XYZ file of C-alpha atoms in Angstrom:
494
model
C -32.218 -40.847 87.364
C -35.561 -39.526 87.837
C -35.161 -37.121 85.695
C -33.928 -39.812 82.930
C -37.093 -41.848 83.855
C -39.472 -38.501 83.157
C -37.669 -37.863 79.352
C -38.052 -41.852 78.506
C -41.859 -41.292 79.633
C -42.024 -38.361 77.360
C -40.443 -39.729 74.636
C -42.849 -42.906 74.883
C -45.568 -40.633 74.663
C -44.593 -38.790 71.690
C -43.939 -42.526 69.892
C -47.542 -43.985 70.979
C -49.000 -40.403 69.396
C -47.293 -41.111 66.393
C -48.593 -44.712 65.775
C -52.157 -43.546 66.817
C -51.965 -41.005 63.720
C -50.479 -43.711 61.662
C -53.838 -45.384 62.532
C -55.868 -42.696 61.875
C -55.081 -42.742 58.791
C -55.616 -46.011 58.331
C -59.227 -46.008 59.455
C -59.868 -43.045 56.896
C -58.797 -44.313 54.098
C -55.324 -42.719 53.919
C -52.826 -45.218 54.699
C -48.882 -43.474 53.584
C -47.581 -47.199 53.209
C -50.225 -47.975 50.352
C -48.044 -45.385 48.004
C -46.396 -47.065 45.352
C -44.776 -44.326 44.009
C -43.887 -40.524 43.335
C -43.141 -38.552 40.445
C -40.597 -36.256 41.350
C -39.206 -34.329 38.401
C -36.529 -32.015 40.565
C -34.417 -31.812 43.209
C -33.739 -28.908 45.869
C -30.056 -27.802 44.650
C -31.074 -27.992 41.200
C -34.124 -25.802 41.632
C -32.442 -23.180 43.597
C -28.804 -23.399 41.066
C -31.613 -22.278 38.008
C -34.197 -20.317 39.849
C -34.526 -18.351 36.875
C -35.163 -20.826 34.766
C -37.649 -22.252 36.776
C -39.240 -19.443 38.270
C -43.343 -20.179 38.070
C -42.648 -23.490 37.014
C -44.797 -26.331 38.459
C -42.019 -29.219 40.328
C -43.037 -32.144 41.954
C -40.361 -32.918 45.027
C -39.865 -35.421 47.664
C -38.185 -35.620 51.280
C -38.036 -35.569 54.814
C -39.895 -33.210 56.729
C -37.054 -30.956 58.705
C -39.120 -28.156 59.984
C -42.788 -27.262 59.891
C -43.584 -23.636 61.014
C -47.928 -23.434 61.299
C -49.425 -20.285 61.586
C -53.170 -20.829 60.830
C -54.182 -20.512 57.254
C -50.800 -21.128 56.193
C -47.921 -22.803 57.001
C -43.937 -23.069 56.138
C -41.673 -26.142 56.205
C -38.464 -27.215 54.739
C -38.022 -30.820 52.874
C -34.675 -32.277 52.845
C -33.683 -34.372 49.858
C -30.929 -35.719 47.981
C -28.860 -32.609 47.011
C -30.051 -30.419 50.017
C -32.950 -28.574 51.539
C -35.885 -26.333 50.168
C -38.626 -24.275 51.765
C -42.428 -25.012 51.089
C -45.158 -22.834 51.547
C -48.522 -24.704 52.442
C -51.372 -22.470 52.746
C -55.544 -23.753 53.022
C -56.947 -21.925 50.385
C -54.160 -23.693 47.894
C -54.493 -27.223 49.216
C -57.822 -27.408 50.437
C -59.360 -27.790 54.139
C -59.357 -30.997 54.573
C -55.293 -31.959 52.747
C -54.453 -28.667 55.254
C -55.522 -30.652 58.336
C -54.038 -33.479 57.625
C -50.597 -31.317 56.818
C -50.945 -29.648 60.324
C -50.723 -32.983 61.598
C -47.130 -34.410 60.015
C -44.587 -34.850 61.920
C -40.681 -33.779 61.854
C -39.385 -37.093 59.850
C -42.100 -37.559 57.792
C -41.361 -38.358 54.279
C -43.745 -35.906 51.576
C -44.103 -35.234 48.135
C -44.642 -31.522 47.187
C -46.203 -30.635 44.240
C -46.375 -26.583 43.082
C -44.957 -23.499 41.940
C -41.263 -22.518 42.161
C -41.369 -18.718 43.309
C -39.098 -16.366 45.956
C -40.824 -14.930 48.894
C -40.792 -11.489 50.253
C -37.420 -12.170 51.922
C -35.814 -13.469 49.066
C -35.708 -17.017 49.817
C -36.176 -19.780 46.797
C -39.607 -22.265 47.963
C -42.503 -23.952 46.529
C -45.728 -23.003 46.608
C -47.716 -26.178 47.398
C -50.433 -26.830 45.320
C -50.771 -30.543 46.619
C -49.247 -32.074 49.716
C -48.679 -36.405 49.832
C -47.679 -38.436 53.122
C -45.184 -40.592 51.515
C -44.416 -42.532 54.436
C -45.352 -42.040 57.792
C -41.655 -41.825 60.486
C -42.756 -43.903 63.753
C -39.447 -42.363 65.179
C -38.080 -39.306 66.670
C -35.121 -38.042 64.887
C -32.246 -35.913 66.695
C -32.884 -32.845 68.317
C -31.954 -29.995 65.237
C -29.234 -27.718 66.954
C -27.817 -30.632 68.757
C -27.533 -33.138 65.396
C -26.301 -36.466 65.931
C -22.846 -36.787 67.678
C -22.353 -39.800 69.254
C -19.755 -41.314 67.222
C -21.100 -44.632 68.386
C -25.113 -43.995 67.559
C -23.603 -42.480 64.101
C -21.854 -45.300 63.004
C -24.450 -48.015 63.959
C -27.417 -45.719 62.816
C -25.621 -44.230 59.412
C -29.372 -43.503 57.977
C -29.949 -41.553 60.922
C -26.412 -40.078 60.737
C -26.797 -38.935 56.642
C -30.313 -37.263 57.897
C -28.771 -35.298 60.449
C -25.496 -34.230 59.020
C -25.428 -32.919 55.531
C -21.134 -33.376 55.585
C -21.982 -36.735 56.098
C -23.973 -37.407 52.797
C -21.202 -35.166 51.149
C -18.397 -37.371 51.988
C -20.455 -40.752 50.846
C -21.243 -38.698 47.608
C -17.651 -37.521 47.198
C -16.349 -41.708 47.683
C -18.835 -42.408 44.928
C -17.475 -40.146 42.590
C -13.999 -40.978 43.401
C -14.473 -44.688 42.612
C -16.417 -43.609 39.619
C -13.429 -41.460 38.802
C -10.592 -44.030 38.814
C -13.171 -46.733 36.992
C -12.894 -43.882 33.794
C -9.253 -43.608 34.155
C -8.403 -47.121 34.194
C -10.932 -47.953 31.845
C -9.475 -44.955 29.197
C -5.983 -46.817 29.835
C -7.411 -50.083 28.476
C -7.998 -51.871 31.377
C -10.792 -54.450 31.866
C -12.753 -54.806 35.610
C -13.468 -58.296 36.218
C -14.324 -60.011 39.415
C -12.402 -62.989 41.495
C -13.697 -65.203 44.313
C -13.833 -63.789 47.348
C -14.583 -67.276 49.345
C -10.957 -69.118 48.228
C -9.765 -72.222 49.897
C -6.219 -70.591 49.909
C -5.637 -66.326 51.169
C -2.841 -65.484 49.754
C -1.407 -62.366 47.736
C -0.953 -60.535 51.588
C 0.571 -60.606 55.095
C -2.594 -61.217 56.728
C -4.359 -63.481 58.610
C -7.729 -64.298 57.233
C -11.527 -65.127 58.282
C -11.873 -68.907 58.599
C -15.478 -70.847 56.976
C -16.763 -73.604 56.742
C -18.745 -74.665 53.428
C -21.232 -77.293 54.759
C -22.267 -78.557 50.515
C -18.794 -79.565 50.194
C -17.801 -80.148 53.674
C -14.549 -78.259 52.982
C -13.009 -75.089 55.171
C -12.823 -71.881 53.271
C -11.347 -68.350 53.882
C -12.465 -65.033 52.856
C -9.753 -63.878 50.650
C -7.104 -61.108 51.849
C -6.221 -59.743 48.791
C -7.211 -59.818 45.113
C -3.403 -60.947 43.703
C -3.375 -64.634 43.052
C -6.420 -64.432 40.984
C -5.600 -61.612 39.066
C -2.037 -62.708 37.861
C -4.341 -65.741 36.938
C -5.544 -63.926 34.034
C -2.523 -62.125 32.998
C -1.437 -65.459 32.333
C -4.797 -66.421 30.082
C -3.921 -63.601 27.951
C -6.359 -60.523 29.815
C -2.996 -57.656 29.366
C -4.267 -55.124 31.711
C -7.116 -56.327 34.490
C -8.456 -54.351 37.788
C -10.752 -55.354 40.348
C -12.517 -53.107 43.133
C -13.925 -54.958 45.957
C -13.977 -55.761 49.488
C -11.173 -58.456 51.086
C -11.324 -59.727 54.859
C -8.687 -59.616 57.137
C -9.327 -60.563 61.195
C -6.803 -57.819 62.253
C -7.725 -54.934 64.687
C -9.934 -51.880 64.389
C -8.296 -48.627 64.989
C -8.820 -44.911 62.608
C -6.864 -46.594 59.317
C -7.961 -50.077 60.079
C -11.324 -52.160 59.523
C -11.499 -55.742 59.276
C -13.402 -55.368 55.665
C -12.365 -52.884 53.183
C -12.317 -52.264 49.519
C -8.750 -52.965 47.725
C -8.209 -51.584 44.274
C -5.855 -54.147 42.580
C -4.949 -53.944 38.843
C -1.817 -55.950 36.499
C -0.393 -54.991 33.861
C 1.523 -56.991 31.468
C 5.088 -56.067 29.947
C 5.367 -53.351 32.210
C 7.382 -53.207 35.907
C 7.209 -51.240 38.715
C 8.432 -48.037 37.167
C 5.224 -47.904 35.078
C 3.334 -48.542 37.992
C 4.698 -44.945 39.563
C 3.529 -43.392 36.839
C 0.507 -44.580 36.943
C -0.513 -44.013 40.284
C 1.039 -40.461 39.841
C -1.595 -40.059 36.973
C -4.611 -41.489 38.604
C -4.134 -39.737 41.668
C -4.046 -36.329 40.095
C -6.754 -37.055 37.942
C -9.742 -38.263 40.844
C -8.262 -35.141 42.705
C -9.020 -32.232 39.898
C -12.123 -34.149 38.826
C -13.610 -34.819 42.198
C -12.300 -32.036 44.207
C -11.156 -29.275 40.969
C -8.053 -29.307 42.272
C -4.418 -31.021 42.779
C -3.783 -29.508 46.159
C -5.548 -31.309 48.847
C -5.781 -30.122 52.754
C -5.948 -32.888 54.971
C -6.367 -32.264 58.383
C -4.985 -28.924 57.916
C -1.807 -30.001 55.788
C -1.739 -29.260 52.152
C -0.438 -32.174 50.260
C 0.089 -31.419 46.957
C -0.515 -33.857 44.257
C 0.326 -31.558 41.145
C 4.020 -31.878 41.777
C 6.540 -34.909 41.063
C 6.255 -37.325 43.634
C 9.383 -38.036 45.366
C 11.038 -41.454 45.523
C 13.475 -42.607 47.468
C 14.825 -46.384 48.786
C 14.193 -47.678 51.793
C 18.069 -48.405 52.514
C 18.044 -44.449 51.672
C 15.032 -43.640 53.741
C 15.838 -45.372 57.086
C 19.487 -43.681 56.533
C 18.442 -40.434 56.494
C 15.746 -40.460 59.547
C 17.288 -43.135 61.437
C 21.353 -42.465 60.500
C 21.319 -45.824 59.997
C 23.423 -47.617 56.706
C 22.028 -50.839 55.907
C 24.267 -51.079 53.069
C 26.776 -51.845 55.684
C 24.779 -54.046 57.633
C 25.947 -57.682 56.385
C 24.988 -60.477 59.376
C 21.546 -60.733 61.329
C 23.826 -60.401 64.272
C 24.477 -56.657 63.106
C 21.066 -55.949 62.180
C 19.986 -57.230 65.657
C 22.371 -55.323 67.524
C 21.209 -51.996 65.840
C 17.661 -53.200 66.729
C 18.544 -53.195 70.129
C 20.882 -50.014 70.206
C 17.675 -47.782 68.420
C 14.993 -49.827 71.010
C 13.247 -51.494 67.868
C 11.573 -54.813 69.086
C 11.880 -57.571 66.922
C 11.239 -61.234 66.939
C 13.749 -63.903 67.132
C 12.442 -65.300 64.025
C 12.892 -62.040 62.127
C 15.963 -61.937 59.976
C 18.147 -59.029 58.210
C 15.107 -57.947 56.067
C 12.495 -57.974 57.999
C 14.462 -55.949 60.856
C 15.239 -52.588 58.278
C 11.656 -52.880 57.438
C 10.760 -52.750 61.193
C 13.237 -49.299 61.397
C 11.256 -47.769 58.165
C 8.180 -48.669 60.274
C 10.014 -47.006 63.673
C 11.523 -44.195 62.360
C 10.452 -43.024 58.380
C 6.636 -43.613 57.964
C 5.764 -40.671 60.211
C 7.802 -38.227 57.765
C 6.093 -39.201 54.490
C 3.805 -36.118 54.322
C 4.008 -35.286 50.732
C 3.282 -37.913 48.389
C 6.411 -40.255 48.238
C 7.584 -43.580 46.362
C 9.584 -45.669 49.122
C 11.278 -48.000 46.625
C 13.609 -51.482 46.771
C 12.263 -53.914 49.496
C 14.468 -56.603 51.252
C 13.177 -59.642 49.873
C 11.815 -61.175 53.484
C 9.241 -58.986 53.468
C 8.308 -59.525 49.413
C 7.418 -63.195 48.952
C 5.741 -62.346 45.038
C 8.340 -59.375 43.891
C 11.010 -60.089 41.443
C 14.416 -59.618 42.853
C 16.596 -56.536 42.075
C 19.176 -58.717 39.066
C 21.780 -56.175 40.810
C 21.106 -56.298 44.046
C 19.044 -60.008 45.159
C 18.565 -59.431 48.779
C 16.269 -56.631 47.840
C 13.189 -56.846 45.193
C 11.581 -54.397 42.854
C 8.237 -53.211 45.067
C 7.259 -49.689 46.319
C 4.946 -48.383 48.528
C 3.012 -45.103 47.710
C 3.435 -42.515 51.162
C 1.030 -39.487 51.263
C 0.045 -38.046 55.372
C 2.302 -40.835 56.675
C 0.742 -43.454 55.608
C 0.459 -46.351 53.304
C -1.469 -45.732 50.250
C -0.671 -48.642 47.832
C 1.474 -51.353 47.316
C 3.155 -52.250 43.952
C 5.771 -54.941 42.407
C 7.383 -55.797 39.391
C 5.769 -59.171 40.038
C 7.387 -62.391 39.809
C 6.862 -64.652 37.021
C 9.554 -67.312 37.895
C 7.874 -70.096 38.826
C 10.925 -72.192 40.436
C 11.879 -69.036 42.439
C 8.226 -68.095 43.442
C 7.898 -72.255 44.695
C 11.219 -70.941 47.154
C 9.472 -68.357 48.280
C 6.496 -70.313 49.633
C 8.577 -72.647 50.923
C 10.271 -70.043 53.504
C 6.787 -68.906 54.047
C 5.650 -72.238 54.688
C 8.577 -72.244 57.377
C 7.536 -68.067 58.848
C 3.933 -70.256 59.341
C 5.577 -72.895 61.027
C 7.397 -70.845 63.252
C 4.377 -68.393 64.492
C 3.898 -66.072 61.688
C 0.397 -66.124 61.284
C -0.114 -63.714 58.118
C 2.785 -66.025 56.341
C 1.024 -66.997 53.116
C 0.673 -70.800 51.992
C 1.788 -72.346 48.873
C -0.870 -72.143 46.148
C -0.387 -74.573 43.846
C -2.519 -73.859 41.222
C -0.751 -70.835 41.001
C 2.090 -72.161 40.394
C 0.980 -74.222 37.761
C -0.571 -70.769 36.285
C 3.362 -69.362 36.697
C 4.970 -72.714 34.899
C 2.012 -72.146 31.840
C 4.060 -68.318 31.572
C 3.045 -65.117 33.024
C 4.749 -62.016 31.059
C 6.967 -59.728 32.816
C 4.218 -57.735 34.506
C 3.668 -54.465 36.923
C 0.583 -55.039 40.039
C -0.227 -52.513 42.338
C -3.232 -52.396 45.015
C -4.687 -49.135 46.571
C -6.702 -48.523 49.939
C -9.203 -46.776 48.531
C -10.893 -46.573 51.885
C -7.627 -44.191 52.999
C -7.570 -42.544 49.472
C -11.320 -41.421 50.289
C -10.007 -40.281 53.870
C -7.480 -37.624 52.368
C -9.450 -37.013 49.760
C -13.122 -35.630 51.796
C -10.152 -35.152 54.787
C -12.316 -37.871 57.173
C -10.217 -38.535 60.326
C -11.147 -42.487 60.801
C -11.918 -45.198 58.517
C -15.265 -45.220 60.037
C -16.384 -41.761 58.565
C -15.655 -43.225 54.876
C -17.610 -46.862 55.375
C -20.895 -46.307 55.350
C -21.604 -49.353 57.834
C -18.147 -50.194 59.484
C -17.951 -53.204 62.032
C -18.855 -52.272 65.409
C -19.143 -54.722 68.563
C -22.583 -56.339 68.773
C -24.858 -53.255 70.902
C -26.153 -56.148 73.513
């Protein structure tokens, strides 16, 4: 404890020295925080990627102050920036006596501008010969120890900008999820489809199995909810005519936290019309592979130290055909909820009295198939419990026309020949109306204005959404959900 006490003393010291320079340079004249603004004409990567290009040229960069080395007349430090790191050289006779004082006198954190020449020094490392030296902004703060970083997962997630100083795979994997969003925005939008945007505060949350945030909107005086998924509105504008739509944003649902799990996240949804869920395969065959060789150059991914490879066909497969080969369990044969339950109980898979015959194979896929689904797999043909907004199967009704999208054992999308009958879709609220009723909480409500969208005409039309939270996961191979938000919810620190 006492020696806690002496480092909190220290540090204390070290902050009250930094505010007194702060106000130094105040009183002469030099206050950081009057700069408006910086010129800077190149970054670190780029200067050391064409070093013969740029070899005696004259740059003007800007960073954070990671190391400062002063020997006298002359000093070295490194300034960290967007794309990286570069070496400075800061010498008296180059800057003048009185800018070299005030250099000596930065500390780690600080934010500079370096203006001067590009050259390589005697041991063959790439730097800048200052010329001129600027306080940008003055850090009150102590950063991280260097060889020690930042690992506190907790301190990490609460401080990212503290985090994506410290750890350069950090920034990397934020950089990467920017270019993979970027990257499916060029596919979809080459395919023809249009991005719009949809309400996120919606007095019914529907399109899910979730149970949503609750609001209250004191100008109206009405109770809202912050929307689950992006469906109801989207199939809104099929309807009006928009043939192929998408939307990327964030949806709300007050479920748990755990490493796949946040109670915000960004949903990719997109529709479109006169297609079914066939043509939704192939799409999300397509777009995968394509964000994978543009982002990461290539089709084979390692995750966690499993290659998953995207180049080759993905697999697809039933879930009656799934749950028969990993649990040995027909449900083709299985033709009373009395069966299904008795199976339940034989294989230990807990279900609730008011699940029925559909909802009791999709707890064995949960049980006993996810957990296989390395390689990227289509798990096809739904029981219809589970699928309130899928068309049904004209062969085979107690099932619907929906797939989910498998790759590491886990969920990746969700897709549906969607139905357009508005008589049958009116059913299907009503028996979730009844789920609600009887304890389901994520049991949607009956829209409708939806409806009334469905009895206008909707085409026959194919909707999918994507995590692209999980897709950004496998894709930088981040263990949680955490590592690819940049601010994920966290308890309040009290």
């Amino acid at each position: 404890m006492a020696e806690k006490n002496v480092q909190q003393q220290d540090v204390g010291q070290l902050l009250k020295v930094r505010r007194e320079k702060l106000a130094a340079l105040q009183e002469a004249g030099k206050d950081p925080f009057q700069i408006t603004k910086y010129d800077v004409t190149a970054h670190s990567a780029d200067i050391k990627d064409h070093f013969e290009e740029m070899e005696g040229q004259t740059v003007r960069v800007a960073g954070r102050l990671m190391q400062k080395r002063v020997m006298g007349k002359a000093s070295f430090c490194n300034v960290q920036d967007l794309k990286g790191n570069i070496q400075c050289y800061v010498a008296r006779d180059c800057v003048g006596e009185d800018p070299y004082k005030d250099f000596k006198k930065y500390d780690i954190g600080d934010i500079v501008g370096i203006e001067g020449e590009v050259f390589r020094t005697q041991k063959g490392e790439i730097s800048i010969h200052a010329s001129v030296v600027t306080l940008l902004s003055k850090s009150l703060q102590i950063l991280p120890e260097k060889y020690h970083g930042l690992t506190n997962t907790d301190v990490r997630y609460r401080q990212r900008y503290t985090d994506l100083i410290m750890n350069e795979e950090v920034k990397d994997t934020f950089i990467k999820r920017s270019k993979i969003i970027s990257a499916i925005r060029r596919y979809l939008d080459s395919q023809g489809f249009m991005e719009v945007e949809t309400p996120m505060l919606v007095a019914n949350a529907g399109g899910a199995a979730a149970r949503p945030f609750e609001t209250h909107f004191n100008a109206l005086d009405e109770d809202f909810k912050l929307r689950i998924s992006l469906e109801l509105y989207l199939k809104r504008l099929i309807v009006g005519g928009l043939e192929r739509v998408y939307e990327i944003g964030r949806v709300f649902r007050n479920e748990g936290l755990d490493t796949r799990h946040n109670p915000e996240f960004t949903l990719m949804e997109l529709y479109q019309a006169y297609t079914d869920y066939h043509g939704m395969m192939d799409l999300t065959e397509n777009l995968y592979r394509t964000v994978a060789q543009e982002v990461l150059g290539t089709t084979k991914i390692v995750y966690n130290g499993t290659e998953i490879d995207l180049g080759q066909p993905f697999a697809r497969i039933t879930m009656v055909d799934a749950v028969k080969q990993y649990a040995g369990v027909d449900w083709d044969e299985v033709e009373t909820i009395e069966q299904a339950r008795a199976l339940a109980k034989e294989h230990h898979v807990e279900y609730e009295e008011r699940h029925k015959k559909g909802d009791i194979l999709n707890l064995f896929f949960e049980e006993f198939v996810e957990e296989h689904l390395i390689q990227p797999t289509f798990v096809m043909d739904h029981p219809i419990e589970i699928s309130p907004l899928t068309k049904k199967k004209p062969d085979k009704p107690d099932y619907v026309e929906r797939f989910e999208f498998y790759l590491n054992g886990w969920e990746m999308a969700n897709a549906y020949s969607e139905l357009n009958d508005p008589i049958d879709q009116r059913a299907r609220f009503k028996d979730q109306e009844a789920q609600l009723a009887q304890g389901n909480e994520e049991a949607n409500t009956t829209d409708e204005d939806f409806l009334n969208a469905l009895e206008i005409g909707m085409p026959p039309t194919g909707g999918i959404g994507f995590g692209i939270d999980r897709m950004c996961m496998l894709l930088t191979d981040s263990a949680a959900i955490r590592d690819v938000l940049l601010f994920p919810t966290m308890r309040s620190n009290q």
